[in-house]
Coordinates of C-alpha atoms in Angstrom, one line a residue:
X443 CA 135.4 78.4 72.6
X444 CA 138.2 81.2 72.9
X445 CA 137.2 84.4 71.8
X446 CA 139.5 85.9 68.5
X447 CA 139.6 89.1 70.1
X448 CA 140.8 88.0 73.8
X449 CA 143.4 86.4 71.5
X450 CA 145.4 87.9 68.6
X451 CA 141.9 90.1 67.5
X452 CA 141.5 89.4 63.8
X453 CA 139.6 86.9 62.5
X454 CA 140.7 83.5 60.4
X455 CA 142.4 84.9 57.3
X456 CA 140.3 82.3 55.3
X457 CA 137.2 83.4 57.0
X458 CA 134.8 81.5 58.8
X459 CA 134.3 77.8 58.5
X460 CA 132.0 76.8 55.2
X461 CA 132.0 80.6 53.9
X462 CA 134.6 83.0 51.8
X463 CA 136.6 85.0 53.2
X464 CA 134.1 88.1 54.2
X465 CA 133.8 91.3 52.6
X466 CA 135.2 94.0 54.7
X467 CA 133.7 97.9 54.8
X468 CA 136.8 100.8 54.3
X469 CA 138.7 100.6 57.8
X470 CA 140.3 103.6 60.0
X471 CA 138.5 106.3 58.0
X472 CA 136.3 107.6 60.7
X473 CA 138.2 109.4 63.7
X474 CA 136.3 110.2 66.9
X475 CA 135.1 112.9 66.6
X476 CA 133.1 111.9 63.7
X477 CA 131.5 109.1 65.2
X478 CA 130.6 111.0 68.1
X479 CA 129.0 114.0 65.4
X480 CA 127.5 110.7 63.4
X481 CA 126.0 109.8 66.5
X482 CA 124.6 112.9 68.2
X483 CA 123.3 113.3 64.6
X484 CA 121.5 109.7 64.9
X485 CA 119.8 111.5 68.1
X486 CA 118.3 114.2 66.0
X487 CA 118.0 116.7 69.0
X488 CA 115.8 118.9 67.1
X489 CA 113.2 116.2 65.3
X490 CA 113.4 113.9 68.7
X491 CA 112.5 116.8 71.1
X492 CA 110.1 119.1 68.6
X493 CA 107.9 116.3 68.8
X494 CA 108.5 114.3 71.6
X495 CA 108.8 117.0 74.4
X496 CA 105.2 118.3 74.5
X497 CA 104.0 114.5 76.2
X498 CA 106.6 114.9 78.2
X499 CA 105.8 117.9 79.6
X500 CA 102.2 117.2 80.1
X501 CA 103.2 113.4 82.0
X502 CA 105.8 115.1 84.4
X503 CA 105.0 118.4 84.7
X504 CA 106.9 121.4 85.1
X505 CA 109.9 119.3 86.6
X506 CA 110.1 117.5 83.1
X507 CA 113.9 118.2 82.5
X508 CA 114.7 115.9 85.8
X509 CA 113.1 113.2 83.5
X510 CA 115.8 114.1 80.8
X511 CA 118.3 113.8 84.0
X512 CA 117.2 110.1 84.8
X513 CA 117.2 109.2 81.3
X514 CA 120.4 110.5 80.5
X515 CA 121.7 108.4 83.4
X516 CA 119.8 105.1 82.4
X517 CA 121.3 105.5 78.7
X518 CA 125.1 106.7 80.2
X519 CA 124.2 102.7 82.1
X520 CA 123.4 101.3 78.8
X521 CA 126.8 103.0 77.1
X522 CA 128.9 101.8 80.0
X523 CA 127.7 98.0 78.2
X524 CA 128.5 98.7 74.7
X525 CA 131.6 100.4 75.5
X526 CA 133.1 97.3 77.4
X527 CA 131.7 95.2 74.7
X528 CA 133.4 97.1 71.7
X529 CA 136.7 97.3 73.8
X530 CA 136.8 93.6 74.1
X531 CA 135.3 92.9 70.8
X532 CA 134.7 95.8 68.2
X533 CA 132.1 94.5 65.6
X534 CA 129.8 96.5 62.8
X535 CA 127.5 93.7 64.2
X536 CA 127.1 95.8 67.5
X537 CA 124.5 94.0 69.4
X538 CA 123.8 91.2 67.3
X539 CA 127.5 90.3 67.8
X540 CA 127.9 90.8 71.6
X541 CA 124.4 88.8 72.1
X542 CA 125.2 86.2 69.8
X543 CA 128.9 85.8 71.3
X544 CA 127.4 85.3 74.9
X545 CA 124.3 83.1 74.5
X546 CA 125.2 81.6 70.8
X547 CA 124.0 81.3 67.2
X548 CA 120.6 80.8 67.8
X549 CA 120.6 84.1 70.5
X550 CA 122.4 86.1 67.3
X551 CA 120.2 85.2 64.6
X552 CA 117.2 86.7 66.7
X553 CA 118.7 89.3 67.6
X554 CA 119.7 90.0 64.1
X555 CA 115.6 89.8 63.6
X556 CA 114.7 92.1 65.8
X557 CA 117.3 94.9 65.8
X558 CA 116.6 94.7 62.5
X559 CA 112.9 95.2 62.4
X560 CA 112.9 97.3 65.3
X561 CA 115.6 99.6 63.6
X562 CA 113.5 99.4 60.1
X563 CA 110.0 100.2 62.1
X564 CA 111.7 103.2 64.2
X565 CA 113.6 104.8 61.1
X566 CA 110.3 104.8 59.2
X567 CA 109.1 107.1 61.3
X568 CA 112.0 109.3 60.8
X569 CA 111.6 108.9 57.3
X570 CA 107.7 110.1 57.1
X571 CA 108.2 113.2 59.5
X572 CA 111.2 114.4 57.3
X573 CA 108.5 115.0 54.2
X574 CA 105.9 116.0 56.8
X575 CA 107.9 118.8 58.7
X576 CA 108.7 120.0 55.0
X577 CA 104.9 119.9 54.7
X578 CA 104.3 121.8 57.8
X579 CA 107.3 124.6 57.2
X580 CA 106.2 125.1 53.5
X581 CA 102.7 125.6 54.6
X582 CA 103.5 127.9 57.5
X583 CA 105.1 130.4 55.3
X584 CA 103.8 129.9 52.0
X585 CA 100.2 128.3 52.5
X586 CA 101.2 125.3 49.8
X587 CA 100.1 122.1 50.9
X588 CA 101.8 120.1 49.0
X589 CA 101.4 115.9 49.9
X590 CA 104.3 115.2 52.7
X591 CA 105.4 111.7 51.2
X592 CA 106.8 113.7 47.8
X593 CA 109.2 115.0 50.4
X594 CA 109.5 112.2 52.1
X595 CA 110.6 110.3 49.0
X596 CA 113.1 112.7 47.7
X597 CA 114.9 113.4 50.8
X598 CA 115.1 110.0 51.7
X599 CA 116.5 109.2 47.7
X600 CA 119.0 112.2 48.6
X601 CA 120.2 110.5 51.5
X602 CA 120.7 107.2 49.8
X603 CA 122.5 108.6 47.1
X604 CA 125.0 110.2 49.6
X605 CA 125.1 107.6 51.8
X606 CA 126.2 105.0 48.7
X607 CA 129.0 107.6 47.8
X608 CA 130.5 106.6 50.9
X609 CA 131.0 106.7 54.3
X610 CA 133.4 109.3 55.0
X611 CA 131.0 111.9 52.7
X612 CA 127.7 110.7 54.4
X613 CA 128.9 111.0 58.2
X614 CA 130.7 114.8 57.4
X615 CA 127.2 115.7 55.7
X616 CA 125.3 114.4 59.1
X617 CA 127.9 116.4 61.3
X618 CA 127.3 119.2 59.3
X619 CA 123.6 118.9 59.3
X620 CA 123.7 118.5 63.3
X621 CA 126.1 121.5 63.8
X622 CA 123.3 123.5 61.8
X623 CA 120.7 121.9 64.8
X624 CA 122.4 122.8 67.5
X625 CA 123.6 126.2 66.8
X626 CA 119.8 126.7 66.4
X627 CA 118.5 125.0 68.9
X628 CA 121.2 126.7 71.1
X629 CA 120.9 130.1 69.9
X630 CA 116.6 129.8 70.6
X631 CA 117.0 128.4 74.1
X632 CA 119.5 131.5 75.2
X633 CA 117.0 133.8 73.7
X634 CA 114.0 132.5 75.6
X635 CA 115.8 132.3 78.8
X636 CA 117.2 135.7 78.3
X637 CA 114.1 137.1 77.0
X638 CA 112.1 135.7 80.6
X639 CA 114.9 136.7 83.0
X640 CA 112.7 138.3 85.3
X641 CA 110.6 135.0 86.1
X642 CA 112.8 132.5 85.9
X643 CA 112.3 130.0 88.1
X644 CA 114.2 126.8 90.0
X645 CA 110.8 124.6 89.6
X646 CA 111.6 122.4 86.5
X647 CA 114.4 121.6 88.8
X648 CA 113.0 120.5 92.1
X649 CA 111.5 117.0 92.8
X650 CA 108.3 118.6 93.9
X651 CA 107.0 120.2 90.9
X652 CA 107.4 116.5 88.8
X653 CA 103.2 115.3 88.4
X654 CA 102.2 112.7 90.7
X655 CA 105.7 112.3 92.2
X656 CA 107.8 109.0 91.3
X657 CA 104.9 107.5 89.1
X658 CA 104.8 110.9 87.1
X659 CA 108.4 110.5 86.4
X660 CA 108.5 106.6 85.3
X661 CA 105.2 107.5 83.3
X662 CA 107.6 109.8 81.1
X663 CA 110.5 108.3 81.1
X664 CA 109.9 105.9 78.3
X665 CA 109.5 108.9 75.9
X666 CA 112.7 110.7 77.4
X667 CA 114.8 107.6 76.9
X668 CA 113.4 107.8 73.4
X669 CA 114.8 111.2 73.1
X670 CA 118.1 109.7 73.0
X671 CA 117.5 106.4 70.4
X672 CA 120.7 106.6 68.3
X673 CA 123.5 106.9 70.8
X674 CA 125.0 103.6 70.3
X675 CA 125.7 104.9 66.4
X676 CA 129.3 104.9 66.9
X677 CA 129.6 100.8 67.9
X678 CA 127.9 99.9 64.3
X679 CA 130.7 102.2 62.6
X680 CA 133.8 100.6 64.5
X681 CA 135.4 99.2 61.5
X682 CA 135.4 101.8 59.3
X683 CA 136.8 103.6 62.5
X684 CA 140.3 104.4 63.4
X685 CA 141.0 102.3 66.5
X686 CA 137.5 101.5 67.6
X687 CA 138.0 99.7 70.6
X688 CA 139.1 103.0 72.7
X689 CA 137.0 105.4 70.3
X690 CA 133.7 103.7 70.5
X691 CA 133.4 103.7 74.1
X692 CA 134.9 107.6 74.0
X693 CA 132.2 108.5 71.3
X694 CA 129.3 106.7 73.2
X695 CA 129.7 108.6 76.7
X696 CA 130.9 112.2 75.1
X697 CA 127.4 112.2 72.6
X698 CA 125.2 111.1 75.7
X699 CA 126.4 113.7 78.3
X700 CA 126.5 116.4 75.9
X701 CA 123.2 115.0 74.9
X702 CA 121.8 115.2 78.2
X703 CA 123.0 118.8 79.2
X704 CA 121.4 120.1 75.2
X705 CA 117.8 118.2 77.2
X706 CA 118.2 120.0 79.8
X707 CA 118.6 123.4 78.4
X708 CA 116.0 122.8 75.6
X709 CA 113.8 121.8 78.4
X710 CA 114.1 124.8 80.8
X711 CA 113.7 127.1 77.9
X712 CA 110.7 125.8 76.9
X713 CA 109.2 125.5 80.2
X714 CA 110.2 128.8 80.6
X715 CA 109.2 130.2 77.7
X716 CA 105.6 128.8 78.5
X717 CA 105.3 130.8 82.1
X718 CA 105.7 127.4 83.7
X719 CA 102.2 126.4 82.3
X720 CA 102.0 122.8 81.6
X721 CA 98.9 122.5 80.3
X722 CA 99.2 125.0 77.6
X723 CA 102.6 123.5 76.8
X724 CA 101.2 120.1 76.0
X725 CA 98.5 121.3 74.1
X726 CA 101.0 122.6 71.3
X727 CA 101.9 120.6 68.7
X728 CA 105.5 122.0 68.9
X729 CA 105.9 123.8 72.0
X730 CA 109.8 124.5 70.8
X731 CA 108.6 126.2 67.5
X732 CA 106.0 128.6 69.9
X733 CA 108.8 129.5 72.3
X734 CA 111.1 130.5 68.8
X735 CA 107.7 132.1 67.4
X736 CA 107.5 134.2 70.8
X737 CA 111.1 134.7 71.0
X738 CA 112.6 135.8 68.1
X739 CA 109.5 136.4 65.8
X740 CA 110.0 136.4 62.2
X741 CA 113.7 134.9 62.9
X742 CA 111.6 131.8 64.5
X743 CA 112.0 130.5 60.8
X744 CA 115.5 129.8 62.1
X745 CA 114.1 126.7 64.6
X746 CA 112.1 125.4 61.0
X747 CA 115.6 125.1 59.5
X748 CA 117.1 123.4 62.2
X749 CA 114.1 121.1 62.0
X750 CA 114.9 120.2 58.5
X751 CA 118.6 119.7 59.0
X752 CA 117.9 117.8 62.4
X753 CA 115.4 115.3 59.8
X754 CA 118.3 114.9 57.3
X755 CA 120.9 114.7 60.1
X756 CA 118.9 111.5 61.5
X757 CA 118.1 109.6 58.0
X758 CA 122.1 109.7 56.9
X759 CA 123.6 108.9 60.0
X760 CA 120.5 106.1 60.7
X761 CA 120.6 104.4 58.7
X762 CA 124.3 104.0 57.7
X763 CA 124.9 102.9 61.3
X764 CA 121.7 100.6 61.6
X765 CA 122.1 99.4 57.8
X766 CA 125.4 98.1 58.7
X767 CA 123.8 95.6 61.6
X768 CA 122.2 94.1 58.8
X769 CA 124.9 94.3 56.3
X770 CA 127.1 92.3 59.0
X771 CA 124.5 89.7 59.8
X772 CA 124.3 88.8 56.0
X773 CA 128.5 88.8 55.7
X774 CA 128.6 86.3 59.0
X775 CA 125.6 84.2 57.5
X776 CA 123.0 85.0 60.1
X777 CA 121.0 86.5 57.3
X778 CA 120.9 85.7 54.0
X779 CA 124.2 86.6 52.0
X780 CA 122.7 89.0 50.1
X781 CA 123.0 91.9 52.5
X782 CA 126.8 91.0 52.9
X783 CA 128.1 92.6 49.5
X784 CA 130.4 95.7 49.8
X785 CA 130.5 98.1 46.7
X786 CA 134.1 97.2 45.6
X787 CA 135.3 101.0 45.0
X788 CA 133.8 102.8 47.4
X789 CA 133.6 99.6 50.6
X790 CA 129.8 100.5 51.1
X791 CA 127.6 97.9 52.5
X792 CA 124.8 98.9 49.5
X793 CA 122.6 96.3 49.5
X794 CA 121.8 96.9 53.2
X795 CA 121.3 100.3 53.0
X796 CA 118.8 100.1 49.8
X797 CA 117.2 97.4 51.2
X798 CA 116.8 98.9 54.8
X799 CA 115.3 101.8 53.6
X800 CA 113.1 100.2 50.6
X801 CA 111.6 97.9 53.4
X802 CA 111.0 101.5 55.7
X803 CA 109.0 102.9 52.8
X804 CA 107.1 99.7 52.4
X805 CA 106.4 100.0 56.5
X806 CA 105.4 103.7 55.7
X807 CA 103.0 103.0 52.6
X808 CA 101.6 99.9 54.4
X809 CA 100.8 101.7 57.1
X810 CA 99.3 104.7 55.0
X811 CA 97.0 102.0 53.1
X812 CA 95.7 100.9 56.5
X813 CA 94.7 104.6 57.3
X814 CA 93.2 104.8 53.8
X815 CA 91.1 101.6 54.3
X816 CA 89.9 103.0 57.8
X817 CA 88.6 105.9 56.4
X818 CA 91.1 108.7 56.5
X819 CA 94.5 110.0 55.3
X820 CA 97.8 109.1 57.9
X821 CA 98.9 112.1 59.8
X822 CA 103.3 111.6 59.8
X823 CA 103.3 113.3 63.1
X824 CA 101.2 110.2 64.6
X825 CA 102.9 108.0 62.8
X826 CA 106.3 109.2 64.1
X827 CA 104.7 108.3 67.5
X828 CA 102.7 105.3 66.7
X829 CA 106.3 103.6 64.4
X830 CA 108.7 104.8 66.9
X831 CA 107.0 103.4 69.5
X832 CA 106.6 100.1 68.1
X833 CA 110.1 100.1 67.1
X834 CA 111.1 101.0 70.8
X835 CA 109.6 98.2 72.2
X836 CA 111.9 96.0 69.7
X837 CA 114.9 98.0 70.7
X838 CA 114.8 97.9 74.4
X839 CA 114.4 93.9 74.1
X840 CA 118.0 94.3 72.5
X841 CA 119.2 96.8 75.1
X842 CA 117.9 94.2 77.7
X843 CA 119.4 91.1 76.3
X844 CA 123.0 93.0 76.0
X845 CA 123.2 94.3 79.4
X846 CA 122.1 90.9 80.6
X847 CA 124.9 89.1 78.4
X848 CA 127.6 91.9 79.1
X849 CA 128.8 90.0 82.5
X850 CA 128.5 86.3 81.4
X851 CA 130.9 87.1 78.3
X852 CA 133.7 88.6 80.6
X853 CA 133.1 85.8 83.0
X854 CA 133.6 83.7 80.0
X855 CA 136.0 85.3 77.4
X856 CA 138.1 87.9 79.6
X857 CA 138.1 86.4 83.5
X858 CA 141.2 88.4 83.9
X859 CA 139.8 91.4 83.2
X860 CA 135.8 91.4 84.7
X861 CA 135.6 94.5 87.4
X862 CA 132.6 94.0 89.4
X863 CA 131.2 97.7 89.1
X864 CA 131.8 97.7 85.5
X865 CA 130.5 93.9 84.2
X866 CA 128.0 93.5 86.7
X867 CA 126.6 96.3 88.8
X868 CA 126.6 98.8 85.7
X869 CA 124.6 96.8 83.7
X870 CA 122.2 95.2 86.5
X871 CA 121.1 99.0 87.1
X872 CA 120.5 99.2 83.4
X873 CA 119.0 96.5 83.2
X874 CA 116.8 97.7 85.7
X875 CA 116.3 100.9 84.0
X876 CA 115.1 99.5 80.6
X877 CA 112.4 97.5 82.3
X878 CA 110.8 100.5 83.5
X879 CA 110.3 102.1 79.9
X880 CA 109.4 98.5 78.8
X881 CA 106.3 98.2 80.8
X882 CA 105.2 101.7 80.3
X883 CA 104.9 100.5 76.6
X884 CA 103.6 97.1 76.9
X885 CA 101.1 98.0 79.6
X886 CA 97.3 96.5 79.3
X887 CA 94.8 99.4 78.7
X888 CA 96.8 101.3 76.1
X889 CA 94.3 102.5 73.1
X890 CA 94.9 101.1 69.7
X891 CA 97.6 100.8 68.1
X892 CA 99.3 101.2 71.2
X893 CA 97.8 98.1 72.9
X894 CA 98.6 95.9 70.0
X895 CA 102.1 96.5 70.2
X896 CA 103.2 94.3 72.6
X897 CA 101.6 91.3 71.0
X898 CA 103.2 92.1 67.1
X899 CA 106.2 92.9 69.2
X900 CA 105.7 89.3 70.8
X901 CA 105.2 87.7 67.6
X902 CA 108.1 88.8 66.3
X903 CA 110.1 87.1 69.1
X904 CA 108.8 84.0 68.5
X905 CA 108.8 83.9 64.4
X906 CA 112.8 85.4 64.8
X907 CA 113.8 82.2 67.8
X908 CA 111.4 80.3 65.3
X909 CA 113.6 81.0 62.6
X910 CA 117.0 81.1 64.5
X911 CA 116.5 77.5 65.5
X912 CA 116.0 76.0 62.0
X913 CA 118.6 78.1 60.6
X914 CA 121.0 76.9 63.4
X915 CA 119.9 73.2 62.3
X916 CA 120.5 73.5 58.9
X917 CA 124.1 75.4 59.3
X918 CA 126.1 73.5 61.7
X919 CA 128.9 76.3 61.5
X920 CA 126.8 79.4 62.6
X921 CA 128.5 79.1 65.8
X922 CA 132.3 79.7 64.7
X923 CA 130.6 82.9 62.3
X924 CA 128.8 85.1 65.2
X925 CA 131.5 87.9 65.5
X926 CA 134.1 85.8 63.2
X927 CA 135.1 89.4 61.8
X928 CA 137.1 92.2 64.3
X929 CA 136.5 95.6 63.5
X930 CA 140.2 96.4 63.9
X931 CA 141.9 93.7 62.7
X932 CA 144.2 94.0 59.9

């Protein structure tokens, strides 16, 4: 079966076979530079490494930031794969479509499942620590304790609203909100480093210093790669952006180095700012916020703020990318048609995106009525690591099935094009480097909830290829509608 996009690149004008002709999102709005800001947004520097750095620290030591270094370079693999794909074949269906193209319908429809859920499950974290860091901040300075999920809920309605205005409004407002971030998170790390010139140090930087060697550093590197969830932002925007086949790939490798070099520098200033002691480091809830606190003193409140907009940064720029996987499943029939409608004024997928984010809520109060029944209130801090983890372990299974299916489709579709370094050895070393964060998550001897991960993740597989192949029975045409619509076609 040729592929549209090796061909002519636009899709059947009377849409695939059996179904209307589908509903497109507003195309060629979105230059690069704002889906590279949409994406580093996704990151959420701030939120990801406030509360993701202290474990970090206390699994690799005082040599943490070379973690960030080998994460950066396993997630620069995984880009290399979703930039070929979205040159060959720009989609809002991102993975689901490269997947589904490769291995078929049945491949897409699971896919569809789980970066769905695992998107849904990871973004509800986001969305509980946004009230709670409001929580913590408001009680810091003003001693009101005020329940985090009345945050929670009105940010996150702020963020839909926006996000339903459009996405040209929503992806400046997440750019803005990550400019706010950085320049903080920027302007904190110079003064810590400035403020300990006299012992600075070339340890986080040396091999040595990293605890317990090699196994020190793959024991963290599942939580570093986590630190940069959201880079592949940019591929579920490419039709809404102008000429998405170049700036996709452009976006995906700009957000992750620049990403990698903020880690770094974040890292050593921390480090630093702790006198190089680990222990003490990992014992602070947010070892950032101390180092700020130390720092700059009463201007600390500064690093709070950039914890808020880094919270509001991730929800907009989330879940319009992620909400748009699902909107495209629904519009090629994977899932039901429902998610496929577009608002007809302002081309917004709105269905999805209330849907994605009603079911995150449901995740979050679920969750918190679980807590309740065991005897206490949930804490949105262990939730964001208990949900995100959980919805890692979804994710990576994605990330692995692309890289895997990223040489089989240009052996298959584009012949004349596969380059051995790029389709194959690229993504066999990512490949590689996904499994190791993989088993760090699914390992026996976890503690609960931890250990049951693996096994809901598991039965997730097998309910979504459950699913996939009945669907595929019933709908003889699923085939011809996995990736049936370009992102730049006219």
């Amino acid at each position: 079966m040729p592929d549209p996009a090796s061909a002519a690149g636009s899709p059947p004008a009377s849409g695939p076979p059996g179904r209307a002709t589908p509903q497109r999102l507003r195309g060629g709005v979105l230059g690069m530079a704002d889906i590279a800001a949409a994406t580093m947004a996704n990151v959420g520097p701030a939120m990801s490494f406030f509360f993701g750095f202290a474990f970090l620290a206390r699994t690799a030591g005082v040599a943490s930031p070379l973690t960030i270094v080998a994460a950066g370079v396993a997630v620069a693999l995984l880009g290399n794969t979703l930039a070929e794909f979205s040159r060959a074949h720009p989609s809002a269906g991102s993975f689901i479509t490269f997947v589904g193209r490769t291995f078929g319908p049945v491949s897409a429809v699971t896919t569809a499942l789980l970066a769905g859920l695992g998107y849904i499950v990871a973004m509800a974290s986001v969305i509980a620590i946004s009230g709670g860091f409001v929580q913590i901040t408001l009680h810091h300075y003003t001693g009101l304790d005020l329940p985090w999920i009345i945050w929670t809920l009105l940010l996150t309605g702020a963020a839909v609203l926006l996000m339903l205005r459009g996405i040209v409004v929503s992806t400046k407002w997440a750019g803005y909100f990550f400019a706010v971030e950085m320049l903080v998170l920027a302007v904190v790390s110079a003064a810590a480093i400035a403020g300990h010139h006299g012992a600075l140090s070339a340890a986080p930087f040396l091999p040595g210093h990293i605890t317990h060697g090699l196994r020190g550093l793959a024991a963290g590197f599942p939580i570093a790669v986590f630190l940069f969830v959201g880079w592949e932002n940019s591929a579920a925007l490419a039709e809404e952006t102008e000429n998405p086949r170049r700036n996709v790939g452009r976006a995906v490798f700009s957000s992750v180095a620049i990403m990698t070099v903020s880690y770094i520098l974040f890292a050593y200033a921390t480090v630093t700012g702790f006198g190089y002691d680990v222990q003490r480091l990992g014992d602070s809830p947010i070892p950032f916020i101390d180092v700020a606190q130390d720092t700059l003193g009463v201007l600390a409140a500064l690093a709070y703020v950039g914890g808020l907009t880094s919270t509001l940064g991730v929800l907009i720029a989330g879940i319009n990318s992620q909400a748009r996987l699902i909107f495209n499943a629904g519009r090629e029939g994977l899932l039901p048609s429902f998610f496929g409608y577009v608002h007809p004024t302002r081309r917004t997928p709105n269905n999805a995106i209330v849907t994605f984010t009603v079911t995150a809520l449901l995740i979050i109060g679920g969750w918190g009525l679980g807590h309740v029944l065991g005897g206490g209130p949930m804490n949105p801090v262990v939730f964001f690591t208990e949900a995100s983890s959980l919805g890692a372990i979804l994710i990576l299974l994605v990330y692995l099935a692309s890289n895997i299916a990223l040489p089989l489709y240009y052996q298959r579709y584009r012949p004349q094009e596969f380059r051995v370094l790029r389709h194959l050895v690229l993504p066999a070393a990512g490949t590689l480097a996904i499994l190791v964060p993989l088993y760090y998550l699914a390992k026996p001897g976890q503690p609960a909830p931890y250990s049951w991960f693996p096994y809901v993740a598991l039965a997730a597989l097998l309910a979504a290829v459950g699913y996939a192949t009945l669907l595929v029975r019933r709908e003889p045409h699923l085939a011809e509608r996995v990736g049936s619509v370009v992102a730049d076609a006219e």
